[in-house]
Structure formats: structure tokens, C-alpha cells
mmCIF file of C-alpha atoms and ligand atoms in Angstrom:
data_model
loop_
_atom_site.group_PDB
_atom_site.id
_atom_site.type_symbol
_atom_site.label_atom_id
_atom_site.label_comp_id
_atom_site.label_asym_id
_atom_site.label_seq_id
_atom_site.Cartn_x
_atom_site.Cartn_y
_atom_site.Cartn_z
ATOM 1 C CA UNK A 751 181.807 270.685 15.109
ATOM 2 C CA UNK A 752 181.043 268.861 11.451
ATOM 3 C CA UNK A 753 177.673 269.728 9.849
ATOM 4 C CA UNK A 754 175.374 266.868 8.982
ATOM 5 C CA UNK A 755 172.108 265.897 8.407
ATOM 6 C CA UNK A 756 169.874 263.623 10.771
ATOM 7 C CA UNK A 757 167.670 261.313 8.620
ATOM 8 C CA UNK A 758 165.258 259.202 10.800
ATOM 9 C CA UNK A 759 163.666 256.102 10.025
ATOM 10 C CA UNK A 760 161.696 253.811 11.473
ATOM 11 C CA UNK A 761 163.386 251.182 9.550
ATOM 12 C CA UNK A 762 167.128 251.446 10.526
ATOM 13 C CA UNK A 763 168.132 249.593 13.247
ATOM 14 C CA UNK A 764 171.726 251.029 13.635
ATOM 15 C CA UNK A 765 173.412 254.400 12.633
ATOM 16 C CA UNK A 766 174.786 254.595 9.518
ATOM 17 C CA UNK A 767 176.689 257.373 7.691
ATOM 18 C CA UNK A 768 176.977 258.039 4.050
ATOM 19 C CA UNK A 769 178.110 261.121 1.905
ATOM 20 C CA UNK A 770 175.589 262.549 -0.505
ATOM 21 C CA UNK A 771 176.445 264.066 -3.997
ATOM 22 C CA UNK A 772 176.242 267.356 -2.965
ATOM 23 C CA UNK A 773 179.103 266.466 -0.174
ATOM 24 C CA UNK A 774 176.560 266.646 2.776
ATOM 25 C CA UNK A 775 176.919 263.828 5.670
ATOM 26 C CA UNK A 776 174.584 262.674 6.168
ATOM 27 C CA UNK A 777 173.309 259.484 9.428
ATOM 28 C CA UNK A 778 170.700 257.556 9.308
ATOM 29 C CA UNK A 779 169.717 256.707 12.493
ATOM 30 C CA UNK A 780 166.851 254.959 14.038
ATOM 31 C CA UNK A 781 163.771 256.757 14.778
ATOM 32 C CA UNK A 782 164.033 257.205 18.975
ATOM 33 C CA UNK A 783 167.606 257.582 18.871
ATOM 34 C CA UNK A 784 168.787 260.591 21.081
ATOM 35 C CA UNK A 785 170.762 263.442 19.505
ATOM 36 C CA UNK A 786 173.995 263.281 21.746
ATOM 37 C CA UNK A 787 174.106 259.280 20.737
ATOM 38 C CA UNK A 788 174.067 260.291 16.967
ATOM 39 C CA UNK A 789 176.611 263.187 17.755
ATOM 40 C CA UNK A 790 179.124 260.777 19.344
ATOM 41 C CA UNK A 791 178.826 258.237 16.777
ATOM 42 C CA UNK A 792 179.558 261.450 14.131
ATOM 43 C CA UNK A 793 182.142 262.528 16.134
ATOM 44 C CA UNK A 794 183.863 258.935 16.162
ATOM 45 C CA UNK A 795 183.700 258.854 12.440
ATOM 46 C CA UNK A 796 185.465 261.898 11.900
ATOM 47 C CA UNK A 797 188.484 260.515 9.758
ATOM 48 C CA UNK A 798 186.371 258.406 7.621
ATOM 49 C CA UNK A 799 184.080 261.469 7.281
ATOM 50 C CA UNK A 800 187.467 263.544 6.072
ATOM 51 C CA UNK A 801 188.870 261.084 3.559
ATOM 52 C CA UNK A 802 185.248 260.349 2.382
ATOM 53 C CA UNK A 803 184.655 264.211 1.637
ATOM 54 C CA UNK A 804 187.890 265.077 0.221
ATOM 55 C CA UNK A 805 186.970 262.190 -2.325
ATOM 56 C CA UNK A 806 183.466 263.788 -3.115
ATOM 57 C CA UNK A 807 184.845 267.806 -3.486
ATOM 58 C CA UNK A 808 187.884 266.451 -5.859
ATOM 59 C CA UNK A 809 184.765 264.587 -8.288
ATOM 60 C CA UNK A 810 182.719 268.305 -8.010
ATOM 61 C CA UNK A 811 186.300 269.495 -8.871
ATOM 62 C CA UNK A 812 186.318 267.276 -12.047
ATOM 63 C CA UNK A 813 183.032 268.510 -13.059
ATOM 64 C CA UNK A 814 183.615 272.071 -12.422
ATOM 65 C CA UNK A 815 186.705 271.987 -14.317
ATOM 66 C CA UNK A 816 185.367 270.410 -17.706
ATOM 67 C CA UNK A 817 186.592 273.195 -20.383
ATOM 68 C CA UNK A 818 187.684 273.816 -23.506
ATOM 69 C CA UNK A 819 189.863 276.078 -25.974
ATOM 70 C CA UNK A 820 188.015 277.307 -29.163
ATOM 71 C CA UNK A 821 190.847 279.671 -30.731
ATOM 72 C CA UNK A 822 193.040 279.987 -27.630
ATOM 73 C CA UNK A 823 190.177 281.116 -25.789
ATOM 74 C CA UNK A 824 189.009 278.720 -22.556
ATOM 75 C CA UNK A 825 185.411 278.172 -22.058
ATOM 76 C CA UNK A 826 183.545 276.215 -19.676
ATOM 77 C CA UNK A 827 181.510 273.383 -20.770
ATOM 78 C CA UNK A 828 177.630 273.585 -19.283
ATOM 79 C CA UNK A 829 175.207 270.961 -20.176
ATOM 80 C CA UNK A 830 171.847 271.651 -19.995
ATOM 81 C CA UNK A 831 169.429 269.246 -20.053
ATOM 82 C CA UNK A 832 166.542 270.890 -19.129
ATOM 83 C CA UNK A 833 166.823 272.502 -22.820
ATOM 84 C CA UNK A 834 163.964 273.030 -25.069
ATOM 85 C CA UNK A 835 165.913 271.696 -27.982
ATOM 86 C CA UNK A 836 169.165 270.415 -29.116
ATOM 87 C CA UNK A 837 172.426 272.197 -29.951
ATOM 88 C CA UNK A 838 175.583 273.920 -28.906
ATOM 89 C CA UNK A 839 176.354 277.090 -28.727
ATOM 90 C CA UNK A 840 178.829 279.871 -27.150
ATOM 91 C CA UNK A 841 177.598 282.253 -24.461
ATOM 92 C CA UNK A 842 180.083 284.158 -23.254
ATOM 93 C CA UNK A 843 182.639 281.929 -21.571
ATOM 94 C CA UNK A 844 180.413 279.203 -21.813
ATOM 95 C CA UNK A 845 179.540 276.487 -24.627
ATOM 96 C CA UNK A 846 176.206 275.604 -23.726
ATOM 97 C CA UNK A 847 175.635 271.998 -24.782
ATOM 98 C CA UNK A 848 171.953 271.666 -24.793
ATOM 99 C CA UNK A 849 170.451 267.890 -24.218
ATOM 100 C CA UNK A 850 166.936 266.911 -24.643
ATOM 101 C CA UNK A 851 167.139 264.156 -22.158
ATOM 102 C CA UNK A 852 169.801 263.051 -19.787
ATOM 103 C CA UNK A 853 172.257 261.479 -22.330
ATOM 104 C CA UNK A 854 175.406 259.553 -21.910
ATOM 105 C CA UNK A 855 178.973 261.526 -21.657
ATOM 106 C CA UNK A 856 180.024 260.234 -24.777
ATOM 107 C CA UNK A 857 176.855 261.141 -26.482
ATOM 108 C CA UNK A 858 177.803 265.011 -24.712
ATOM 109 C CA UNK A 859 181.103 264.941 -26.019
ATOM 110 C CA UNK A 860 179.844 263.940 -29.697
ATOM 111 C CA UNK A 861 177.874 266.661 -29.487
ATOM 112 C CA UNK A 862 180.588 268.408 -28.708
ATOM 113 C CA UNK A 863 183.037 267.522 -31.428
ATOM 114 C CA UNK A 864 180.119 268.198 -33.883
ATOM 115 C CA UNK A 865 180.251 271.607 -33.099
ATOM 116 C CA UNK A 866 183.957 271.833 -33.083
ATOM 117 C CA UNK A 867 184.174 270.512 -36.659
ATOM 118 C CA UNK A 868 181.647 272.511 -37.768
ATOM 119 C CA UNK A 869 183.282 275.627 -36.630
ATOM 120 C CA UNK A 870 186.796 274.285 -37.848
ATOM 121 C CA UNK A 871 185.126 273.643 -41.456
ATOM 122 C CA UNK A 872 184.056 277.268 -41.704
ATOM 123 C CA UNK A 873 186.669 278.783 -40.193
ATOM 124 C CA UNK A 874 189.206 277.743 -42.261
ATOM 125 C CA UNK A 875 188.048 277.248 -45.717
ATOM 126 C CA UNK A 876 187.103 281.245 -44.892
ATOM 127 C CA UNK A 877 190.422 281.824 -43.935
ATOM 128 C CA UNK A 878 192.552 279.574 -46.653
ATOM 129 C CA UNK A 879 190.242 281.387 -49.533
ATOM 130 C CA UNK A 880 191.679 284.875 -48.242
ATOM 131 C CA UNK A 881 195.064 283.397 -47.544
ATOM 132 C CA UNK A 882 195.383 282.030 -51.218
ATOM 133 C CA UNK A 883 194.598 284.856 -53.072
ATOM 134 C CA UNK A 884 197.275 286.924 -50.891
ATOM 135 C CA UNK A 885 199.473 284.178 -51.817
ATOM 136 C CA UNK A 886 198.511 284.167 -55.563
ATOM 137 C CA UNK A 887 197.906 280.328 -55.160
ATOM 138 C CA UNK A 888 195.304 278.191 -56.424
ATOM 139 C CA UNK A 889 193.865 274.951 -54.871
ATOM 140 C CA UNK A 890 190.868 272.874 -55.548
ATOM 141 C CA UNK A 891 188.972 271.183 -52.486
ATOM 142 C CA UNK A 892 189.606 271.164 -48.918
ATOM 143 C CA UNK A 893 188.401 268.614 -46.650
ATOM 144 C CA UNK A 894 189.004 268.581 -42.646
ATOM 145 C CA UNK A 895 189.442 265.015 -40.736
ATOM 146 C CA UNK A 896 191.099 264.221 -37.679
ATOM 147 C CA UNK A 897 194.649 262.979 -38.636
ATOM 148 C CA UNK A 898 196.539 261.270 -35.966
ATOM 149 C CA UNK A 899 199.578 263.001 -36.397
ATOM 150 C CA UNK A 900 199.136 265.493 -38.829
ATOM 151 C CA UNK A 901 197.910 269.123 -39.118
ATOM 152 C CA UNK A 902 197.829 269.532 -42.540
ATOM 153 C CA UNK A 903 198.319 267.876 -45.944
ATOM 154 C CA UNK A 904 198.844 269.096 -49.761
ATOM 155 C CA UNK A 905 198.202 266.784 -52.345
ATOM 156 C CA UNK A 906 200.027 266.805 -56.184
ATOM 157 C CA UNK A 907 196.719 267.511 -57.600
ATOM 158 C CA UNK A 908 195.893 271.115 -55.125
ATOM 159 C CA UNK A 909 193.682 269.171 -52.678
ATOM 160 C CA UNK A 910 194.158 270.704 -48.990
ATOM 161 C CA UNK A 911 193.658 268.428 -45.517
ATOM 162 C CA UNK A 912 193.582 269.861 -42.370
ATOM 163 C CA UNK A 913 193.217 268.755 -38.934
ATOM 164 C CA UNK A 914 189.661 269.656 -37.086
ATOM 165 C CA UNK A 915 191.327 269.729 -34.109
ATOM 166 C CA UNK A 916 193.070 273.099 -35.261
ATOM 167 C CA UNK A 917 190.363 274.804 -34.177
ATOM 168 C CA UNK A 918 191.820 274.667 -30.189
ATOM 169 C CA UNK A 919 194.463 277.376 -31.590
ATOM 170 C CA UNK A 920 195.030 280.395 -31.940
ATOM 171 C CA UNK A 921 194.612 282.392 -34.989
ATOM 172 C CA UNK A 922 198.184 282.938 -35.807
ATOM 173 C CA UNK A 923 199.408 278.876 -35.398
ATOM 174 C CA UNK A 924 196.246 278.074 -37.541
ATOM 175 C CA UNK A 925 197.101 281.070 -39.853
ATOM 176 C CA UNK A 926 200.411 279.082 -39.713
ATOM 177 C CA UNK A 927 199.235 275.623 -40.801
ATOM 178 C CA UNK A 928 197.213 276.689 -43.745
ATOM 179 C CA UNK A 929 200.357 279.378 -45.209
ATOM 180 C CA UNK A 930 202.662 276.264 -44.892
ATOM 181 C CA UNK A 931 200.222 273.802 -47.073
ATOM 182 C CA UNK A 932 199.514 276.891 -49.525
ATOM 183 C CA UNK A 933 203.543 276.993 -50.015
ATOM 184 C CA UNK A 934 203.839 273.342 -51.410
ATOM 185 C CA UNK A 935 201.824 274.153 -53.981
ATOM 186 C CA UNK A 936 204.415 275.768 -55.432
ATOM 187 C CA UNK A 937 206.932 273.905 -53.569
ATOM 188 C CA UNK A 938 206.581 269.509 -52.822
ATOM 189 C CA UNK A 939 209.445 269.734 -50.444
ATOM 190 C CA UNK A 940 210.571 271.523 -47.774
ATOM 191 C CA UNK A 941 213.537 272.690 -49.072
ATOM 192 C CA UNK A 942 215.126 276.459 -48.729
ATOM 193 C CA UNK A 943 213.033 277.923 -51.046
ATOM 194 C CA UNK A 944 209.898 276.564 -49.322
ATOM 195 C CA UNK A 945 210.384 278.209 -46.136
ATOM 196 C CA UNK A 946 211.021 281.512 -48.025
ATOM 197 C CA UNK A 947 207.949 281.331 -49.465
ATOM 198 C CA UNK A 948 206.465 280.833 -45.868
ATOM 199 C CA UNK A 949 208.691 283.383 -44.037
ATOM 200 C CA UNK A 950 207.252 286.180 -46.401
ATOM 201 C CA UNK A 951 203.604 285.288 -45.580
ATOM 202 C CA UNK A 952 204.022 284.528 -41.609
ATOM 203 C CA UNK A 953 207.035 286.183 -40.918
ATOM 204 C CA UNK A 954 206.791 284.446 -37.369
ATOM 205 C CA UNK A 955 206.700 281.373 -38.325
ATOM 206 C CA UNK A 956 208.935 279.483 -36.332
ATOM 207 C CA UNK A 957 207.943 280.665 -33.370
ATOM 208 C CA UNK A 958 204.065 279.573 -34.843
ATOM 209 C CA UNK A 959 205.775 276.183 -35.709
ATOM 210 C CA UNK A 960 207.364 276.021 -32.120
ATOM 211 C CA UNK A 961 203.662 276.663 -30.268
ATOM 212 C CA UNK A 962 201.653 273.808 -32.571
ATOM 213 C CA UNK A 963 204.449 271.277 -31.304
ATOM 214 C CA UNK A 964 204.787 272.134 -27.529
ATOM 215 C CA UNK A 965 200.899 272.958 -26.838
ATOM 216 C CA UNK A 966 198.427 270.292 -26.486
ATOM 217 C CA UNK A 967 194.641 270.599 -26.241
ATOM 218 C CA UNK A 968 192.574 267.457 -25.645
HETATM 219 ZN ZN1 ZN B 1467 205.038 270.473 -45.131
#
């Protein structure tokens, strides 16, 4: 027998069936109506009640499923809106993405990549400083953007570029990136001698190389 939820009213005239967000059924039904009428009319509806609820559970699906890598790492994005002030933060597996008000998504999701950048920014100009001066290789500025197709850049005069969006890997690929734009410093090219200079910093580098072209975040 399906489980649903009699709503009377004085008002409807006919029976009338409708899922609710939660993926209850529920009838409206008028306000003298007997029960076995109501359970008939259910009963009738029961492949339209099937398809209809299948719908709903996929969307709580979608909802439930909203996550993202920081590092490797999955977590599951929570918004809160019932938040006594802004911000994002990581609580155990969660980012908690706190909202004043009921915002838009894509106000959410700006949020979001906010907090990724900001976390990209520090992580890696900590990591290229140490990196460098392992290397015994000087550069002057880094800046982070969101390249289309690129994960890195070196230019002639020692600036470094890198990708924000780094920040979905893991350690190692992003250790990777930054070795490989520290190595045209000395070399413009990647010729022989580049990739030696690579190979004796990240010793697994192909395979690194490999992993930043078959795995995709979004
Ligand atoms: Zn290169």
C-alpha cells in the first residue's frame, strides 16, 4: 500500500495529487470525501505516482551529491543559510558555505571559488618558495588565474602563472606543475636537458604528468 498524505479542503472540488519536495504524495481532496474514495483514486494513480517519485529522489540525489576535491580529498558541499555570518570553511568532510540570506546558486558557487583561490594562492606560493630554493632557482612574482588550457606558465623575465584550479589535486601532480615551471628557468624549451632537470626533482614525473591529463575535476 503507498504512503500519502490526506489534505482536506473545503475548497477543492475534485481529488488531486501532487508530489511535495520532500517526495511525500500527497491528495487533496474535498472536505466530506470518504477515505476508501481517496484510496481508490491513489491506488489508480499508481504509475504516475512511480514515475513522478523517481523524478523527485533523482533531484534529492543531485543535491546530496554536490562535492568537491580540495587536494584529492572529496568533501561534501553544505550550505547553510541559517549562518550568523558569511564564509567558507572545512569541517571535516564538509566545506561549510555559510549564506546570510537565501542566495542564488551562482552567488554559492562564487563563494565557493573564492575560497578555492584563496587556498590555491597560499598553497602554492608556500610550496614554490620551498621548491625553489631546493632547486637553487630564483623567480620574481607569481600570480594564479584560471587559464583555459594551461596549468602553468614561465615567463623570460622569472614571472610564474599557475592555474587556481590546481588546487583539486593532489600534492604530488601540483608538486609536479610548479617543479616543471621552476625547470624553464633554466631551461625555455623542453628539450632533453629540461626533463633531466625535472626527473631529479620529481623523480615520478611522468606518471604525475599522466594523472593532470587523464583526471578532471569540475
Ligand atoms: Zn613546459
Amino acid at each position: 500500500m503507498m504512503d500519502y498524505q490526506i489534505k482536506r479542503s473545503s475548497r477543492s472540488l475534485s481529488l488531486r495529487l501532487s508530489i511535495n519536495a520532500q517526495g511525500k504524495v500527497v491528495v487533496s481532496a474535498p472536505k466530506f470525501m470518504p477515505e476508501f474514495m481517496i484510496r481508490k483514486f491513489v491506488e489508480a494513480q499508481k504509475d504516475w505516482i512511480e514515475s513522478n517519485l523517481a523524478k523527485v529522489q533523482k533531484n534529492q540525489v543531485k543535491i546530496k551529491t554536490d562535492e568537491l576535491y580540495i587536494f584529492d580529498k572529496k568533501y561534501q558541499v553544505v550550505t547553510n543559510h541559517n549562518a550568523s555570518r558569511m564564509g567558507v570553511l572545512v569541517q571535516g568532510e564538509q566545506i561549510l558555505v555559510n549564506n546570510l540570506s537565501k542566495k542564488t546558486p551562482t552567488k554559492i558557487q562564487q563563494q565557493i571559488e573564492d575560497f578555492l583561490k584563496k587556498t590555491a594562492t597560499k598553497y602554492i606560493s608556500t610550496r614554490t618558495a620551498i621548491l625553489a630554493k631546493q632547486m637553487k632557482i630564483k623567480y620574481k612574482r607569481i600570480s594564479l588565474r584560471e587559464q583555459s588550457s594551461r596549468w602553468g606558465s614561465c615567463s623570460s623575465h622569472g614571472n610564474l602563472n599557475f592555474n587556481w584550479r590546481l588546487v583539486h589535486y593532489a600534492p604530488a601532480i601540483i608538486d609536479y606543475v610548479i617543479i616543471h615551471e621552476l625547470a624553464h628557468r633554466k631551461e625555455m624549451n623542453h628539450s632533453k636537458k629540461f626533463w633531466e632537470i625535472v626527473r631529479a626533482h620529481d623523480s615520478e614525473y611522468l606518471i604525475h604528468k599522466g594523472q593532470l591529463r587523464k583526471k578532471r575535476y569540475n
